[in-house]
Protein backbone atom coordinates (compact mmCIF):
# COMPACT_ATOMS: atom_id res chain seq x y z
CA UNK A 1 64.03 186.04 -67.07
CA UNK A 2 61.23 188.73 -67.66
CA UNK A 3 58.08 189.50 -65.81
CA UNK A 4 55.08 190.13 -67.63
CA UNK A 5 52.93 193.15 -66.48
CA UNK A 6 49.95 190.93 -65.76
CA UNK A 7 52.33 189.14 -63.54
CA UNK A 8 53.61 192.57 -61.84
CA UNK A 9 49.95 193.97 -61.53
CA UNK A 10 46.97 191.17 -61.31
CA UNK A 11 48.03 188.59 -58.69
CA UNK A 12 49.97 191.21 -56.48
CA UNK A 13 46.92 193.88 -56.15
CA UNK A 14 44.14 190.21 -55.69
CA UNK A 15 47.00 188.82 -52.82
CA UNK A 16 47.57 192.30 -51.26
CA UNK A 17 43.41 193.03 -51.55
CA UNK A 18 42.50 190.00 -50.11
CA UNK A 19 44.96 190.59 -46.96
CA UNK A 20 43.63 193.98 -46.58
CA UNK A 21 40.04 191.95 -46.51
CA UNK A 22 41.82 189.98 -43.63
CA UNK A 23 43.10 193.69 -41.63
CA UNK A 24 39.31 194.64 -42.08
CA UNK A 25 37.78 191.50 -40.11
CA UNK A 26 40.64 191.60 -37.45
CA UNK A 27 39.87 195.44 -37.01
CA UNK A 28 36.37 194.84 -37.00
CA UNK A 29 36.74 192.28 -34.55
CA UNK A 30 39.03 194.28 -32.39
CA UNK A 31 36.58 196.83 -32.22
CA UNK A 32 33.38 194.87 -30.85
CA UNK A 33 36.15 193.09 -28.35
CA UNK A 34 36.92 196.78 -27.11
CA UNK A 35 33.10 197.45 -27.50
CA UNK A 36 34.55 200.50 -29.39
CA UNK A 37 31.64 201.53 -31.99
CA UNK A 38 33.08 200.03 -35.67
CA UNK A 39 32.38 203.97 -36.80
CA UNK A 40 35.13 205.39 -34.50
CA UNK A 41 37.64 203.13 -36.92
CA UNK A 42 35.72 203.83 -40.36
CA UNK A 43 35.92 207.60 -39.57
CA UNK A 44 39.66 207.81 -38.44
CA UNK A 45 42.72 208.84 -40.06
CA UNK A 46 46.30 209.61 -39.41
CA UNK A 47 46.03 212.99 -39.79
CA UNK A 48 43.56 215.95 -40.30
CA UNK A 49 44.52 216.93 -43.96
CA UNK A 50 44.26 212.71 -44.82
CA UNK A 51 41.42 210.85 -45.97
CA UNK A 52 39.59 208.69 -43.33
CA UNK A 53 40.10 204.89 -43.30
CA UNK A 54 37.10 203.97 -45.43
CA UNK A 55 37.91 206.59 -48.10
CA UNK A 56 41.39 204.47 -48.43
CA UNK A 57 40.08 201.49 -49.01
CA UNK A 58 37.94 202.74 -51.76
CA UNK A 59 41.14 204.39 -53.27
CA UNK A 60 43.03 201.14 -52.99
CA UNK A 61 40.23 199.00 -54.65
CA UNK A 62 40.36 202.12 -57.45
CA UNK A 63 44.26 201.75 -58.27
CA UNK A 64 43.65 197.51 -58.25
CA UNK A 65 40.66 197.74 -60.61
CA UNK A 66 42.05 200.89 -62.84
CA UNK A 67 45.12 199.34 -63.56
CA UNK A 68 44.66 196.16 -65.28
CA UNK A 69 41.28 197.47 -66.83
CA UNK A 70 43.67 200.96 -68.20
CA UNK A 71 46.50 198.26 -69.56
CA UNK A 72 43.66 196.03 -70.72
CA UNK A 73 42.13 198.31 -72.63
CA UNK A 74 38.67 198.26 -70.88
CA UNK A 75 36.53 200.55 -69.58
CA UNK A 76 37.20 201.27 -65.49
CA UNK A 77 34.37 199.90 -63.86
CA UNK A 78 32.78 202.85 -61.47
CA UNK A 79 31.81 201.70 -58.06
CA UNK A 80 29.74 204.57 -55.84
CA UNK A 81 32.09 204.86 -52.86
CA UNK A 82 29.15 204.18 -50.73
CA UNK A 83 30.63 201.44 -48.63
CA UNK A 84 29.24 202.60 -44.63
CA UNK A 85 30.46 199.44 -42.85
CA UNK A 86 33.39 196.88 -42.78
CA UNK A 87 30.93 194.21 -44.28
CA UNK A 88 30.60 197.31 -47.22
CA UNK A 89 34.54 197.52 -47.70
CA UNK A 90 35.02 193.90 -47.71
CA UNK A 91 32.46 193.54 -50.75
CA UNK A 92 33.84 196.31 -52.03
CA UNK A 93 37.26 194.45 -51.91
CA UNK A 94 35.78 191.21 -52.87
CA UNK A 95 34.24 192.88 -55.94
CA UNK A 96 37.53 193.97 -57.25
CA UNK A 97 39.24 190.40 -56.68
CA UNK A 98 36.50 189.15 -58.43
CA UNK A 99 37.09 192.06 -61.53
CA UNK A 100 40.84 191.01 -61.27
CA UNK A 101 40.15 186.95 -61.96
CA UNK A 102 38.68 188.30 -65.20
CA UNK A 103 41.97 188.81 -66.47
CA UNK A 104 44.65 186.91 -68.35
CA UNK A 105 48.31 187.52 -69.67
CA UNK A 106 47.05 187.61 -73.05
CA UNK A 107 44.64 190.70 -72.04
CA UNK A 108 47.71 192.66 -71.12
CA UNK A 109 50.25 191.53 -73.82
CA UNK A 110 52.05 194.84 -75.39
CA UNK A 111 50.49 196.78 -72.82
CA UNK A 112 53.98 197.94 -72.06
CA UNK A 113 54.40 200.79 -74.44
CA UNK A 114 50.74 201.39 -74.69
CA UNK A 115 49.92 204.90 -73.87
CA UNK A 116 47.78 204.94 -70.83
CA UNK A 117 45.75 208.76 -70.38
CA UNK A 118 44.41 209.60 -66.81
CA UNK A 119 43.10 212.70 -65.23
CA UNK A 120 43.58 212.36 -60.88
CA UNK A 121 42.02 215.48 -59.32
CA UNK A 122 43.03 218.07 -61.23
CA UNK A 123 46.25 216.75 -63.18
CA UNK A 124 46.45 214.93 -66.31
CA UNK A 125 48.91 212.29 -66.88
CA UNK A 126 50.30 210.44 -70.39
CA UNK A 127 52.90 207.73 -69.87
CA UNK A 128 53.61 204.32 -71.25
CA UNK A 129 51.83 201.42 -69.44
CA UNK A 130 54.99 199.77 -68.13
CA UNK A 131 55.72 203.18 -66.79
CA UNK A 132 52.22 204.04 -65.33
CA UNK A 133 52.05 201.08 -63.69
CA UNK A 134 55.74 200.85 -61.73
CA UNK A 135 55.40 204.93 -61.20
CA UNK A 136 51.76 205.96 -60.61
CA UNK A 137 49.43 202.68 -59.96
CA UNK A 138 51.50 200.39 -57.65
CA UNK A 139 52.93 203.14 -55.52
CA UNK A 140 49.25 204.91 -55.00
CA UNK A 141 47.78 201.25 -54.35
CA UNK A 142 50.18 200.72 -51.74
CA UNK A 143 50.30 203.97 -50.17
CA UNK A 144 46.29 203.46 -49.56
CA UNK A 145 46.67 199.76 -48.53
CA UNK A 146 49.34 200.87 -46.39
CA UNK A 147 47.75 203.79 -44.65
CA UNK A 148 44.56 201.78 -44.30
CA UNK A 149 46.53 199.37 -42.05
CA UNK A 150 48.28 202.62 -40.14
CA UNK A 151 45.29 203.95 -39.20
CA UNK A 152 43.94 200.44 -37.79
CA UNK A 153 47.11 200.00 -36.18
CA UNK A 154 47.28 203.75 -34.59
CA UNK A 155 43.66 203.32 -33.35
CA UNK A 156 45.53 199.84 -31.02
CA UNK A 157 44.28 197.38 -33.39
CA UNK A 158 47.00 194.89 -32.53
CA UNK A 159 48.59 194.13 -36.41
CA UNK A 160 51.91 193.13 -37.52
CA UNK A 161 53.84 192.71 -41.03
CA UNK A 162 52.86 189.27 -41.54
CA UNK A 163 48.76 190.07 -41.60
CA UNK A 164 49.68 192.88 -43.44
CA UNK A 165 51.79 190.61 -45.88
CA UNK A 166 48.98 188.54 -45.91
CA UNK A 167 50.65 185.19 -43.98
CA UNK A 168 48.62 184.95 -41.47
């Protein structure tokens, strides 16, 4: 049995999106239970040389929406990176589910072998699809998801595996 790379990409970036939606309104939550300004968990991060938790969200939503449209062959919508409040990263989120519905198998087919050119920062990458998405967009998405939840869950926002998972 094979998987396609829609399969592999589309529904697992809209599930894993849509629980990091969830982490958001718990953490939000949390944080007017604690009366514990929403800003304090926004602004945090694991460490000093990491981004803050808003800035990973916006990375996260980048990787799901670059992806597909990259393999696709469409243009990467830009979003501003404006998002100031939960309520902003939770459109922002619900924005790129929305992008992702757009898509089909059929939009992806042969995307595989198709040569996918990206500049991050300050390097330049060239790789086969197949191989950009299993080595460069999957593993950045979840490192950003991941650390998103981290920081919500170092600040005593009380999380486990199965909201992260998205079960709950």
């Amino acid at each position: 049995m094979t998987i396609s790379i829609y399969e592999a990409s589309v529904p697992v970036f809209s599930a894993r999106l849509k629980a990091l939606s969830n982490v958001l309104n718990l953490a939000e939550q949390n944080a007017l239970d604690r009366k514990i300004d929403p800003q304090v968990f926004l602004a945090s991060r694991l460490a000093p040389d990491m981004y803050a938790l808003t800035r990973q969200v916006q990375i996260a939503t980048d990787h799901a929406k670059g992806a597909p449209s990259r393999l696709a062959g469409r243009e990467v919508p830009k979003y501003e990176d404006n998002e100031a409040s939960f309520a902003d990263l939770r459109a922002r989120i619900a924005k790129t589910v929305d992008l992702l519905a757009t898509f089909s198998a059929a939009d992806m087919d042969g995307s595989d072998d198709r040569m996918i050119e990206l500049k991050l920062g300050q390097r330049e990458f060239s790789m086969a699809g197949m191989q950009y998405l299993l080595h460069l967009a999957m593993p950045n998405f979840y490192f950003h998801v991941t650390t998103a939840y981290d920081i919500l869950r170092h600040n005593g926002v009380p999380l486990g595996k199965a909201i992260f998972i998205g079960s709950r």
